[in-house]
Structure formats: C-alpha cells, structure tokens
Amino acid sequence: MAPARPQSGLPAFGPALLSMRVAIDTGGTFTDCVYLDGRRLEILKVFSTPANPARAIAQALAAIQPSISGGPLDLLHGTTVGTNALLERRGARILLVTTAGFEDVLVIGRQARSRLYDFFLTRPPALVPAARRLGIRERLSADGRVVLPLTPAALRRLRRAVARLRPQAVAVCLLFSYANPAHERRVARALRGLARRSPKREARRPLPVSVSHEILPEFREYERTATVCVNAYLVPLMGRYLREVERAAGPPKPGGRRRVNVMQSSGGTISARIAAQQPVRTLLSGPAGGVVGARAVARLADFEQAISFDMGGTSTDVSLLARIGRAGEPDSGEPATTNEGSVGDVPVAVPMLDIHSVGAGGGSIAWFDRGGALRVGPQSAGADPGPVCYGRGRQPTVTDAHLVLGRLDPHEFLGGEWRLDQARARRYLRRAMRGRGFRRVEDFAAGILRVANATMERAIRVISVERGHDPRRFVLVAFGGAGGLHACELAEALAISQVLVPKFPGALSALGILCSDVVKDYSRTLLAPAERVVPQLAREFRRLEAAARAELRREGFAPGAQRLERRLDLRYRGQAFELSLRYSRDFVRAFHRAHARRYGYADARRAVEVVNLRLRAIGLTRKPTFRAARSSARRPAASARFQRAPVFFNGRRLPTDFYRRERLRPGNQLRGPAVVAEYSATTLLPPGWRATVDPYENLLLERS
C-alpha cells in the first residue's frame, strides 16, 4: 500500500522549531510518522514492512520530503526490531566469556518457575548454548580485590578459542566486575581486535564486544549476565538496521544536519550510535513513547493519576501513571521505571518503563482451542497478510469483528484512502464459526471482542489492583488505532468513570517520542549500610555526574540544557529486593515511608542498606508546546455528523450517529450510541455514555 496523504492538525502549537523534528514509531501493522510543519502537527500512516522495517520509514520520509526540504532534521525513532528478534530468537550467533566455573549461570538462573504447578513446564533454551560459553581463569573478591590474576597466557588462549568458534558478537561478564572492571577491560581489548563473522555481502567489521561494566555495572550475577547477552545478541542486527535508517534519513545538504535518535525503554532517546552499541536499552522503545505521550496528555487535561491503554495492531500495552501533577506545575511524579523487566522470559535489568503487554490488538487472530473454547491472540495477522477485511488475510481478527458489528465505517479507514471489505470479513467469520454453536455472525464477532476485552481487563488489573491501586481513582487514557473502540467497555468492567481519548490517538506513541528528551542512565552498586555510606554518596554522585555532563556536552547539550536526577535503591538489611527513591538528605526516613506505602509496614529500628546509586542525565530538547484551542459554540456537534447507521450493541442493532473528529470543536458534546471516525483511529461511544471535546481537542468520555 502506498503512503496515505498526511493529515493535518489545527495550529495549536507554539513557535515553529529551528530544526524539523520527525518521530516515526514502527508497529506491527502500521508505521506512524508525526512531525511539525511550521506550527501544524502532521500525521502520516503507512503499512509496516516486517521483512525490512526500514523500508516503511523510507516510504514515510519520501512522502514528507517537501516539508523537510534539505534543512536540519532530527529523526526520532521508536522501533520493535530488537524486541521481535529476541522474541523470535532471530539474533546473532554469540559467545559468552565469564569467570571460569560460572559458565552455567544463564541456565541455573534463579530457579524460579513462572507457572509453579505446571510440572511439564520447559524453559526456552539459553541465548548461548554450552559449547559457546567460555570460562577464563581470573577471580575478583566481592569488594573488587584481585584474588586470581588474569594472565597474558589466559588471554591468548581465549583469543584462539573465540577465533575458532567464529561468533558474530561476544558478551563479557566477569564475576564482581561492577566493583573492579580492570579484568573486563583487558578481555574486551583482546577480543575487539578480532574480525567478526559477517554476511557475505557485508564488509568485515571488528568483532562487537558487549561488556557488563559498560552495560550494567550492578550486582546480581544472573540478571547482569542475561542482560549483557541480550545486548550482544542484538548488536549485529540493530547495527545493520540503524545504518539503513540513517541512509533513509538522507545525507545532510550544505548548512543542514541529519541526526537520528532512538527511543529507549526508559522513556528518553539516545543517539543511533549508542543504540547500535547498546540495543538492550531499546526493547520497549515503541510502548515507551506511548507512556510518555499519555502522561503529557493527562497533565494537560489536569488529571493527577492515569492508566495508559495503548491498543495497536498486534498487542496492548498498559502502564500506571501515579502522581502526575497538574499542567503548569512541576511534574511531581516519580518515573514509573523498573529494573526487573523481562522480554521473552529473559531478564533485562536496564531501566525500563513499567509496562505490561498482552497479545491483544486489532490484528489479533480469533481461533478455537482443542476444547472448542474461543481464543483471541496472541498470534496476529500483522501488516502482512493483515486482517481479512484488508483483502489478503484469511483468519478472522478483532478488526474484522468490529467491521461486522458496524463499528467501523468501511469507507473512512485512513481518512478514506483505504476501503475495508466488509463482505469478505463476514464470509470468513461465517466460515470460522461453523459448528461452534453461534447462531449469527454478529454473535461470533461480539464473542471475539468479549474475549479480547477480558485479556485487556486482566492486564489493567495486574498494574493496578494487584499492586494496591484502585482503578476507580484513575482516568483511562486510551490510544492506539484500536484503543478508543474498547475503552468504554473496559472502563465499565473496572468501574472507571472517565476515559480520555487524545487528539490523534493512533499516533500518540509517535507524538510521545517527538516530545521526548535525550536520557542517559548511570548506576553503581554500593551494598553498604546507610549510616556508613552517607559521607561517600556525594562523592560517588559527583563522579557519575561528571561523566554524564561530559557525554551530554559531546551530544551538543549546553550546561543550561542539562538536568540530573539522583536516585538510590534501598532495602532493609536481609531483604532480597529494594525500592528506588529520589535522593534526599533524609533518604532513610523517606525509605521507611515508601516501604509502608508499598508493603503496608515499616520498621524504623531495622538497618537500611544502600544497594545502588542511580543517575538519570537528561538533555532537554526543543519540543512543541501545546496550546488550548478556542471554544466554538457556534459550530454544533451535529455539523460533524456524516451518517447514521445501525451498530450492534449487546445483541441489538441500534441506530448510531457517525462523526468526523476533525470537524468537532472544543465544547462540543456527543451522546451514545455514537462512533467518532478519524484518520488514525476510531472511538466508540456505547449507549449510556457521553463525550465532551476539551480545550486541547481531546475527547473526555463519561457515563451519562
């Protein structure tokens, strides 16, 4: 499919930026492009190209080339390339170098079972098989002292073994290297001189070596080893991909500039050069943009707590955003990050936004298990072949169910640039339901949506109810191409009273990327009693800050455009896990309060231990500023209505008004049943719900 024409927003932004900032978010079905042309927000959607995601980026950039016009360009990119490669085990042939005797840490792990009572549970194979896990004779003590020196002879033997195994990348993780990285540095120097095994058509390059003290200088041997192995596993693939993205951005013209940044899992961007070296930091790249965008929209709408609900083509990503802070005030919320994430059952201990993902999206396939129960996902039709109604798919999806129920207008998809085949969707749904007990094809379609809703409702309960939060106190920020179609039904199931559907919901993840700063995370393990380490903290933070400021300066950020945030990981002595808090002089008392809030108790008599120091270094970027639009009482909501058609709700066909969202203005109100169609998404307003357009042209949905 050729790129659709870009869709313009209203001039509701501040002054035009000095350089063109373009954000591109690659999803399973669509690749979204958001950029500012002067003061107008423009959106473009193209079908993703799973075989080579860079092709869709090149198509999008070619479509907006007149707006770029050879001037300075900042391309900000959210990618799923690393995530998909890890989930599908399509990474590089890698080798692990570790301290002799610790070669099996990856397999031993934590001895934790994801399903405790499943006696037939089998863990996926390790990223590095036993034959490619090499031990080297050396040893450090827990405080970094040399117990067994690393000899030149050991390094020569290691080089010969690595050359014989011909890996595409190497991971190096030596015991206690976070306390003293000297041995790891020598191993890395010895191996980086080797040439790696390369595809035939690609020039031979130095062997990529991922080193744990550079990626994750923290304790916990299993998590550190797994994280550095994931990084090595992705380096060759991400390196090739990001070089293609940089080529798609084009060479700079005289006086111009071309810079490519990649969204990290932690909610900020890094340069393509660093992302190619440390791709493990990009595993939640796209979903992180959605959380940043949802947080910004909730602040503008003066909501202090929100649940972000991002339903795209292949998955749904949810995150809990507490203590956001109102618009115009300092952001009082702590970053919703975690260092205990995992992707594909592999622990990834770099900072990540706390996002929970499930395999339920617009392209999720409906199928029946051996017992005859209806299931939806996690398999997805993706962009190729896509849902049945796109013209090539043969397996019914969530999108097909909506179309059959009348909730999508087949002529309004992508602003009318693409027509959905309703008759084909009905035919394939009828074929799939034969012998399954459904009387009408509409009943089958409604069943598909109920199953998908149940999956997404459980995901929201995981991040809210199961962590001690009452979802009734939160607003549900619904976005993604399919989020608005399910938001009200999910809100009813969770007793949430308000739903916020942002302007351009299908591209909010890209908009979040557009508004992101450059972020670099630094850490160091201390593992010392709080009372003993207090004099040392300021010195250690200053050391990290000096490195952070120097790196931000190299990327062009003046001191006034830098912000540094100090954090501490704390726990009671003897505990296995810790809480991460902003650093303050009275951090021990703050920890007791946080422990009581999280676990329901605190003990001021127990010794507190400082586990890790963390520094978040932020390079503040120039970004669009949102402005409220004027109320337009003179244009009633009825002027945006373009048809009245039957839509199925709870087994009944109800006459329903369809509205074009771009014609709605602040102050307009709608009553359900109604459907709001727009270029990037569709919003469903069931009976008993009403919608109000707020000053920023978001839709606020509430029970009547």
XYZ file of C-alpha atoms in Angstrom:
704
model
C 0.000 0.000 0.000
C 1.295 3.462 -0.881
C 1.534 6.023 1.928
C -1.691 7.862 2.605
C -1.696 11.632 2.452
C -0.607 13.313 5.701
C -3.390 14.521 7.982
C -3.055 17.988 9.467
C -3.898 19.165 12.924
C -5.004 22.612 13.976
C -2.360 25.320 14.614
C -2.484 24.617 18.341
C 1.265 24.616 18.944
C 3.904 27.123 19.930
C 6.534 28.681 17.648
C 7.996 26.535 14.899
C 11.186 24.701 15.862
C 14.548 25.654 14.388
C 15.045 22.149 13.011
C 12.492 19.719 11.654
C 11.719 17.048 14.259
C 10.161 13.901 12.827
C 9.065 10.987 15.041
C 8.467 7.570 13.493
C 7.041 4.679 15.501
C 7.161 1.245 13.886
C 4.280 -1.001 14.917
C 3.173 -4.469 13.933
C 0.581 -3.245 11.427
C 1.316 0.435 10.798
C 4.328 2.712 10.909
C 3.297 6.113 12.286
C 5.019 9.363 11.364
C 4.398 12.605 13.292
C 6.074 15.913 12.553
C 5.596 19.653 12.827
C 5.323 21.549 9.560
C 5.619 25.128 10.768
C 3.114 25.157 13.636
C 0.864 22.414 12.281
C 1.030 18.867 13.543
C 1.041 16.424 10.638
C 0.414 12.677 10.803
C 1.155 10.002 8.233
C 0.493 6.260 8.493
C 1.967 3.633 6.194
C 1.751 -0.126 6.401
C 4.717 -1.642 8.228
C 7.144 -3.799 6.260
C 8.013 -6.654 8.669
C 10.674 -8.151 6.384
C 12.595 -4.867 6.485
C 11.096 -2.191 8.776
C 13.445 0.462 7.348
C 11.510 0.336 4.061
C 8.378 1.754 5.701
C 10.485 4.529 7.261
C 11.919 5.377 3.848
C 8.374 5.494 2.406
C 7.193 7.840 5.146
C 10.193 10.163 4.769
C 9.776 10.212 0.996
C 6.124 11.243 1.423
C 7.029 14.215 3.651
C 10.222 15.162 1.784
C 8.856 18.567 0.645
C 8.417 19.580 4.286
C 11.970 18.525 5.183
C 13.416 20.475 2.228
C 17.040 19.708 2.977
C 17.175 21.643 6.238
C 18.250 20.373 9.678
C 16.457 17.149 10.581
C 16.112 15.317 13.881
C 14.640 11.856 13.222
C 13.351 10.237 16.419
C 12.543 6.565 16.092
C 10.629 4.016 18.151
C 11.411 0.501 16.995
C 10.328 -3.074 17.647
C 13.224 -4.645 15.734
C 15.137 -5.695 18.859
C 12.027 -6.916 20.684
C 10.867 -9.057 17.766
C 14.332 -10.503 17.223
C 14.553 -11.550 20.877
C 11.029 -12.991 20.982
C 11.525 -14.889 17.725
C 15.139 -15.866 18.528
C 16.496 -14.243 15.350
C 19.548 -12.616 16.886
C 23.244 -13.172 16.305
C 25.408 -16.204 16.934
C 27.040 -15.050 20.149
C 29.617 -16.265 22.635
C 29.776 -15.638 26.400
C 33.063 -15.099 28.238
C 32.814 -15.358 32.012
C 34.831 -16.308 35.059
C 35.822 -19.982 34.973
C 33.293 -22.028 36.919
C 30.379 -19.657 36.208
C 29.647 -20.688 32.631
C 26.199 -22.076 33.524
C 24.769 -19.028 35.312
C 22.462 -18.421 32.331
C 20.910 -21.879 32.698
C 20.812 -22.058 36.504
C 19.130 -18.652 36.769
C 17.046 -18.099 39.887
C 15.356 -21.498 39.926
C 12.028 -19.634 39.823
C 9.095 -21.175 37.961
C 6.783 -18.878 36.021
C 3.974 -21.450 36.496
C 4.516 -23.085 39.859
C 2.236 -26.118 39.452
C 2.950 -26.906 35.790
C 5.180 -29.985 36.068
C 5.682 -30.087 32.304
C 6.898 -26.509 32.013
C 10.019 -26.217 29.892
C 12.144 -23.100 29.839
C 13.254 -21.704 26.486
C 16.855 -22.549 25.600
C 19.535 -20.110 26.708
C 20.658 -17.480 24.208
C 24.149 -19.002 24.404
C 24.488 -22.816 24.213
C 27.010 -24.589 26.440
C 29.576 -25.003 23.652
C 29.819 -21.221 23.271
C 30.123 -20.359 26.970
C 33.831 -19.936 27.741
C 35.360 -19.604 31.198
C 38.614 -17.691 31.718
C 40.874 -18.133 34.726
C 40.619 -14.979 36.843
C 38.867 -14.020 40.055
C 37.958 -10.893 42.000
C 36.589 -10.671 45.518
C 33.223 -9.072 46.266
C 34.928 -5.754 47.051
C 36.959 -5.804 43.810
C 40.321 -7.068 45.077
C 42.254 -9.407 42.759
C 42.183 -12.985 44.048
C 43.400 -14.737 40.872
C 45.247 -12.519 38.358
C 44.300 -12.517 34.681
C 47.435 -13.615 32.814
C 48.537 -12.843 29.230
C 48.575 -16.601 28.554
C 44.893 -16.868 29.537
C 44.067 -14.019 27.178
C 45.943 -15.689 24.295
C 44.071 -18.959 24.862
C 40.777 -17.039 24.925
C 41.545 -15.279 21.639
C 42.317 -18.589 19.939
C 39.094 -20.162 21.259
C 36.983 -17.206 20.134
C 38.587 -17.154 16.681
C 37.898 -20.888 16.315
C 34.187 -20.527 17.226
C 33.694 -17.577 14.818
C 30.898 -15.731 16.660
C 29.094 -12.667 15.309
C 29.294 -10.967 18.713
C 30.680 -11.619 22.203
C 29.293 -10.921 25.674
C 31.788 -10.492 28.530
C 30.585 -10.768 32.135
C 33.182 -11.489 34.807
C 32.435 -12.040 38.469
C 32.289 -8.812 40.560
C 33.375 -6.648 37.636
C 30.948 -3.951 38.834
C 33.343 -3.425 41.768
C 36.513 -3.502 39.631
C 36.255 -3.558 35.815
C 40.007 -3.933 35.169
C 39.841 -7.591 34.052
C 36.826 -6.991 31.818
C 38.624 -4.113 30.124
C 41.607 -6.314 29.312
C 39.379 -9.067 27.922
C 37.469 -6.557 25.787
C 40.701 -5.068 24.387
C 41.968 -8.526 23.489
C 38.783 -9.502 21.629
C 37.869 -6.248 19.895
C 40.837 -6.661 17.586
C 39.300 -9.777 16.035
C 37.138 -9.621 12.895
C 33.614 -10.919 13.277
C 31.795 -13.408 11.121
C 29.826 -11.302 8.621
C 27.173 -11.892 5.973
C 28.741 -12.440 2.541
C 27.604 -9.131 1.111
C 28.683 -7.049 4.094
C 32.188 -5.772 4.725
C 34.036 -7.436 7.557
C 33.876 -5.399 10.750
C 35.602 -5.603 14.140
C 34.048 -8.149 16.469
C 31.333 -6.434 18.600
C 32.051 -6.999 22.277
C 29.429 -6.166 24.915
C 30.948 -5.720 28.373
C 28.892 -5.914 31.537
C 30.507 -2.980 33.374
C 29.578 -0.743 30.425
C 26.032 -2.072 30.044
C 25.017 -2.814 33.661
C 27.613 -2.209 36.414
C 25.398 -3.722 39.114
C 25.292 -6.803 41.297
C 23.055 -9.880 40.762
C 25.105 -12.139 38.537
C 22.277 -13.834 36.651
C 20.482 -10.629 35.657
C 23.743 -8.915 34.702
C 24.873 -11.884 32.585
C 21.483 -12.231 30.884
C 21.311 -8.512 30.097
C 24.754 -8.332 28.529
C 23.990 -11.478 26.498
C 20.781 -9.907 25.176
C 22.785 -6.856 24.185
C 25.377 -8.900 22.292
C 22.589 -10.962 20.708
C 21.042 -7.821 19.177
C 24.109 -5.725 18.285
C 24.746 -7.012 14.718
C 21.075 -6.895 13.727
C 20.396 -3.458 15.225
C 23.635 -2.089 13.817
C 22.619 -3.051 10.272
C 19.080 -1.787 10.775
C 20.059 1.594 12.189
C 22.547 2.129 9.350
C 19.614 1.633 6.963
C 17.518 4.121 8.938
C 20.324 6.675 8.761
C 20.559 6.134 4.997
C 16.784 6.652 4.743
C 17.158 9.977 6.564
C 19.462 11.004 3.716
C 22.764 12.874 3.670
C 22.738 16.421 5.013
C 22.791 19.249 2.497
C 25.142 22.227 2.911
C 24.163 24.027 6.092
C 21.839 21.203 7.093
C 22.129 18.368 9.591
C 20.754 14.849 9.846
C 20.588 13.292 13.310
C 18.889 10.006 14.219
C 17.880 9.255 17.810
C 16.203 6.086 19.091
C 13.641 5.833 21.876
C 14.757 3.856 24.928
C 12.691 1.615 27.170
C 13.191 4.164 29.973
C 11.255 6.939 28.236
C 14.039 9.043 26.671
C 16.060 8.926 23.472
C 19.687 8.106 22.736
C 21.719 8.599 19.588
C 21.623 5.918 16.918
C 25.341 5.335 17.538
C 24.757 4.434 21.196
C 21.590 2.468 20.372
C 23.602 0.347 17.935
C 26.135 -0.383 20.695
C 23.555 -0.900 23.478
C 20.350 -2.128 21.771
C 19.190 -3.796 25.005
C 18.042 -0.302 26.055
C 15.529 -0.137 23.176
C 13.450 -3.276 23.833
C 10.325 -1.309 24.862
C 11.080 1.541 22.501
C 7.638 1.988 20.903
C 5.466 1.388 24.005
C 7.658 3.803 25.987
C 6.699 6.589 23.582
C 3.039 5.865 24.273
C 3.512 6.177 28.029
C 5.342 9.499 27.608
C 2.556 10.754 25.354
C -0.212 9.567 27.699
C 1.463 11.269 30.644
C 1.720 14.559 28.732
C -1.932 14.423 27.640
C -3.146 13.602 31.168
C -1.190 16.565 32.567
C -2.720 18.919 30.008
C -6.187 17.695 30.944
C -5.429 18.211 34.678
C -5.599 14.554 35.710
C -3.216 13.617 38.506
C -3.463 9.831 38.050
C -3.920 7.882 34.830
C -3.749 4.413 33.328
C -2.342 4.414 29.817
C -4.075 1.948 27.496
C -2.349 1.533 24.129
C -4.071 -0.938 21.799
C -2.344 -1.274 18.468
C -2.364 -3.857 15.723
C -0.559 -6.708 17.499
C -0.553 -6.003 21.231
C -1.921 -3.906 24.080
C 0.443 -2.078 26.431
C -0.769 -0.705 29.761
C 1.017 1.335 32.417
C 0.010 3.017 35.676
C 0.894 6.719 35.987
C 0.581 7.977 39.550
C 1.149 11.490 40.924
C 1.456 13.135 37.520
C 0.953 16.726 38.649
C -1.304 19.298 37.034
C -0.471 21.321 33.932
C 1.714 24.335 34.654
C 3.115 22.771 37.828
C 6.376 20.819 38.257
C 5.956 17.134 37.491
C 5.682 15.622 40.970
C 5.531 12.002 39.887
C 8.488 9.662 40.088
C 9.369 7.867 36.852
C 7.389 4.634 36.586
C 10.509 2.625 35.825
C 11.700 -0.803 36.845
C 14.969 -2.708 36.676
C 13.226 -6.057 36.973
C 11.796 -6.330 33.469
C 11.908 -9.324 31.170
C 11.282 -9.914 27.475
C 10.607 -13.400 26.171
C 11.336 -14.943 29.607
C 14.812 -13.368 29.585
C 15.538 -10.870 32.405
C 16.568 -7.414 31.228
C 17.844 -5.311 34.131
C 18.368 -1.943 32.408
C 15.877 0.801 33.360
C 12.512 0.287 31.644
C 9.172 1.991 31.994
C 6.862 -0.271 33.964
C 4.740 -1.512 31.050
C 2.644 -4.674 30.958
C 1.968 -6.092 27.484
C -0.516 -8.701 26.284
C -1.097 -10.182 22.850
C -4.404 -8.450 22.102
C -4.589 -5.965 19.232
C -6.637 -5.075 16.207
C -4.878 -7.769 14.195
C -5.129 -10.489 16.872
C -6.427 -13.716 15.347
C -9.551 -15.487 16.657
C -9.204 -19.266 16.940
C -10.644 -22.256 18.804
C -8.550 -24.477 21.072
C -8.815 -28.262 21.293
C -11.637 -27.994 23.799
C -13.636 -25.748 21.478
C -13.111 -22.578 23.534
C -12.808 -19.308 21.628
C -9.387 -17.661 21.949
C -8.058 -14.350 20.613
C -4.311 -13.839 20.096
C -1.506 -13.715 20.880
C -0.950 -14.568 17.205
C -1.511 -11.554 14.971
C -2.178 -11.050 11.285
C 0.122 -8.009 11.448
C 0.611 -5.943 8.293
C 1.116 -8.989 6.088
C -1.350 -10.523 5.373
C -3.349 -8.301 7.755
C -6.985 -8.682 8.827
C -9.409 -10.356 6.433
C -11.042 -7.025 5.557
C -7.727 -5.697 4.212
C -8.115 -8.105 1.301
C -5.406 -10.746 1.871
C -5.820 -12.310 5.313
C -7.866 -15.471 5.806
C -8.133 -15.689 9.599
C -10.720 -13.507 11.426
C -9.306 -10.790 13.661
C -10.542 -8.215 16.165
C -10.688 -5.591 13.396
C -12.912 -7.855 11.292
C -15.248 -8.309 14.278
C -15.633 -4.551 14.692
C -16.349 -4.140 10.993
C -19.015 -6.860 11.007
C -20.717 -5.223 14.012
C -20.819 -1.900 12.159
C -18.378 -0.133 14.481
C -16.010 0.773 11.641
C -17.083 2.625 8.519
C -15.507 0.751 5.589
C -15.202 3.992 3.593
C -13.489 6.113 6.302
C -10.414 3.971 7.030
C -7.221 6.091 6.919
C -9.290 9.137 6.057
C -10.926 7.379 3.118
C -7.624 6.409 1.488
C -8.255 2.680 2.008
C -11.531 0.774 1.783
C -12.297 -2.169 4.057
C -14.009 -5.228 2.575
C -16.991 -5.872 4.862
C -18.476 -8.661 2.740
C -15.179 -10.576 2.795
C -14.939 -10.224 6.586
C -18.471 -11.580 7.055
C -17.741 -14.508 4.732
C -14.607 -15.601 6.592
C -16.157 -15.120 10.036
C -19.115 -17.266 8.974
C -16.719 -19.946 7.723
C -14.726 -19.909 11.006
C -17.838 -20.212 13.227
C -19.334 -23.288 11.550
C -20.174 -25.994 14.062
C -19.216 -23.768 17.020
C -22.707 -23.009 18.338
C -23.117 -19.410 17.133
C -26.484 -18.500 15.559
C -25.429 -15.292 13.822
C -22.138 -13.981 12.526
C -22.701 -10.909 14.738
C -22.788 -13.165 17.815
C -19.424 -14.636 16.834
C -17.972 -11.152 16.279
C -19.258 -9.998 19.675
C -17.690 -13.092 21.278
C -14.322 -12.220 19.750
C -14.489 -8.752 21.294
C -15.534 -10.109 24.722
C -12.526 -12.446 24.785
C -10.158 -9.645 23.739
C -11.657 -7.335 26.391
C -11.173 -9.979 29.086
C -7.477 -10.248 28.205
C -7.012 -6.477 28.352
C -9.013 -6.124 31.557
C -6.705 -8.652 33.257
C -3.688 -6.647 32.074
C -5.045 -3.456 33.654
C -5.802 -5.300 36.899
C -2.190 -6.548 37.014
C -0.789 -2.997 37.090
C -3.467 -1.557 39.367
C -5.452 -3.872 41.658
C -2.648 -6.386 42.124
C -0.299 -3.562 43.180
C -2.649 -1.955 45.656
C -4.125 0.757 43.397
C -7.856 1.355 42.957
C -8.510 1.848 39.212
C -11.652 3.855 40.030
C -9.385 6.742 41.058
C -7.669 6.878 37.668
C -8.594 8.167 34.249
C -8.131 5.671 31.416
C -6.066 7.280 28.631
C -6.996 5.238 25.560
C -4.978 5.446 22.366
C -3.515 3.372 19.585
C -5.536 2.612 16.480
C -7.981 0.363 18.374
C -7.890 1.790 21.920
C -10.946 4.007 21.514
C -13.047 1.072 20.286
C -12.638 -0.836 23.568
C -12.087 1.916 26.166
C -15.661 2.420 27.407
C -16.366 -1.301 27.778
C -13.128 -1.775 29.732
C -13.889 1.259 31.897
C -17.302 -0.199 32.754
C -15.742 -3.540 33.706
C -13.237 -1.774 36.002
C -15.703 0.848 37.356
C -13.557 3.646 35.882
C -15.726 6.733 35.457
C -13.712 8.723 32.890
C -11.881 7.911 29.669
C -9.589 10.350 27.851
C -9.048 9.787 24.129
C -6.253 12.133 22.963
C -6.250 14.012 19.726
C -4.631 11.787 17.087
C -4.837 8.666 19.312
C -3.475 6.338 16.636
C -0.196 8.244 16.624
C 0.210 9.170 20.307
C 3.234 6.880 20.696
C 4.975 8.762 17.889
C 3.903 12.078 19.425
C 5.349 10.962 22.773
C 8.630 10.196 21.025
C 8.511 13.636 19.385
C 8.224 15.259 22.837
C 10.961 13.158 24.481
C 14.275 14.365 25.850
C 17.634 12.660 25.474
C 18.121 10.447 28.552
C 21.176 8.553 29.797
C 21.127 6.268 32.815
C 24.138 5.582 35.037
C 24.398 3.323 38.061
C 26.827 1.848 40.552
C 26.418 -0.847 43.186
C 27.471 0.007 46.775
C 25.865 -2.636 49.035
C 26.687 -0.812 52.271
C 24.802 0.216 55.457
C 23.201 3.649 55.083
C 24.830 5.116 58.197
C 28.303 4.136 56.983
C 27.949 5.243 53.370
C 26.420 8.714 53.813
C 29.775 10.584 53.548
C 30.570 8.633 50.363
C 27.323 9.299 48.494
C 28.004 12.893 47.436
C 31.449 11.903 46.102
C 30.067 8.966 44.122
C 27.235 11.038 42.664
C 29.683 13.765 41.612
C 31.775 11.147 39.826
C 28.758 9.888 37.862
C 27.625 13.447 37.170
C 30.979 14.438 35.710
C 30.785 11.562 33.224
C 27.146 12.374 32.410
C 27.782 16.076 31.800
C 30.726 15.310 29.545
C 28.680 12.872 27.476
C 25.775 15.300 27.143
C 28.190 18.046 26.064
C 29.538 15.748 23.339
C 25.968 15.434 22.045
C 25.564 19.221 21.890
C 23.748 19.989 25.162
C 24.950 23.128 26.924
C 25.018 23.111 30.749
C 21.725 25.018 30.840
C 20.046 22.279 28.793
C 21.063 19.503 31.184
C 19.158 18.107 34.149
C 20.489 15.460 36.526
C 18.326 13.352 38.826
C 19.830 11.362 41.692
C 18.210 8.159 42.974
C 19.021 5.440 45.487
C 17.998 1.777 45.626
C 17.347 0.981 49.291
C 16.245 -2.024 51.337
C 16.197 -3.337 54.872
C 19.269 -5.440 55.520
C 18.460 -9.045 54.707
C 15.793 -8.263 52.118
C 16.201 -9.632 48.594
C 14.744 -6.691 46.681
C 14.818 -2.945 47.040
C 12.850 0.260 46.470
C 14.148 3.042 44.223
C 13.669 6.581 45.583
C 14.742 10.089 44.687
C 17.855 11.039 46.639
C 17.371 13.428 49.550
C 19.347 14.190 52.679
C 16.762 12.381 54.774
C 16.570 9.379 52.451
C 16.337 6.832 55.295
C 13.111 8.335 56.647
C 11.773 8.601 53.087
C 12.501 4.904 52.611
C 10.511 3.937 55.715
C 7.525 5.922 54.407
C 7.819 4.392 50.931
C 8.126 0.878 52.379
C 4.970 1.385 54.431
C 3.101 2.689 51.387
C 4.219 -0.224 49.198
C 4.116 -3.157 51.639
C 1.877 -1.940 54.444
C 4.525 -1.819 57.189
C 7.842 -0.199 58.117
C 10.356 -0.748 60.916
C 12.444 2.285 61.826
C 14.625 0.097 64.103
C 15.917 -2.060 61.247
C 19.152 -1.185 59.478
C 18.736 0.266 55.969
C 21.144 -0.715 53.208
C 22.118 1.373 50.162
C 22.241 -1.046 47.234
C 22.691 1.077 44.092
C 23.265 4.692 43.187
C 21.443 5.785 40.047
C 21.797 8.928 37.983
C 19.390 9.935 35.246
C 21.007 12.513 32.968
C 18.564 14.424 30.759
C 19.419 16.527 27.727
C 16.493 18.941 27.354
C 15.335 19.180 23.744
C 13.293 21.847 21.998
C 9.809 20.456 21.628
C 6.343 21.616 20.599
C 4.245 23.368 23.208
C 0.540 22.558 23.249
C -1.930 25.411 23.304
C -5.618 25.312 24.084
C -7.944 25.996 21.154
C -10.848 28.383 21.376
C -14.302 27.087 22.165
C -16.565 27.018 19.139
C -20.125 27.066 20.390
C -21.238 28.442 17.016
C -20.362 25.120 15.345
C -22.612 22.438 16.865
C -21.557 18.793 17.041
C -24.279 17.944 14.510
C -22.219 19.668 11.801
C -19.584 16.911 12.201
C -22.112 14.096 11.667
C -21.743 12.384 8.303
C -24.084 9.406 8.561
C -26.497 7.428 10.702
C -26.136 3.652 10.506
C -27.014 0.555 12.551
C -24.413 -0.748 15.020
C -24.679 -3.865 17.214
C -24.619 -3.317 20.996
C -25.358 -6.212 23.360
C -27.014 -8.256 20.617
C -29.240 -5.419 19.388
C -28.958 -3.279 16.297
C -29.183 0.410 17.301
C -29.261 3.486 15.034
C -25.936 5.223 15.628
C -24.578 8.640 14.632
C -21.122 8.729 12.979
C -18.981 11.865 13.382
C -15.807 13.128 11.733
C -13.494 14.039 14.562
C -11.584 16.712 12.654
C -14.834 18.726 12.459
C -15.518 18.589 16.214
C -14.542 21.662 18.220
C -13.906 22.358 21.931
C -17.164 22.440 23.837
C -18.997 20.052 21.508
C -20.870 17.238 23.258
C -21.994 13.852 21.936
C -24.272 11.188 23.383
C -24.028 7.484 22.752
C -24.535 5.435 20.819
C -22.063 7.176 18.536
C -18.912 6.473 16.539
C -16.182 9.087 16.055
C -14.071 8.357 12.977
C -10.720 9.930 12.207
C -7.589 9.297 10.189
C -5.611 7.422 12.820
C -8.279 5.652 14.907
C -11.975 5.163 15.725
C -13.715 5.858 19.045
C -16.868 4.010 20.116
C -19.373 5.681 22.442
C -21.815 2.995 23.709
C -25.342 3.771 24.917
C -25.293 5.465 28.310
C -22.018 7.330 27.620
C -21.392 10.945 26.648
C -18.347 12.690 25.189
C -17.082 16.260 25.548
C -14.361 17.879 23.441
C -11.925 19.603 25.829
C -9.834 22.750 25.066
C -6.973 20.612 23.690
C -9.410 18.718 21.441
C -9.185 15.527 23.465
C -12.382 13.512 23.891
C -13.443 13.118 27.533
C -15.824 10.158 27.788
C -18.045 9.749 30.855
C -21.073 7.756 31.939
C -24.291 9.714 31.336
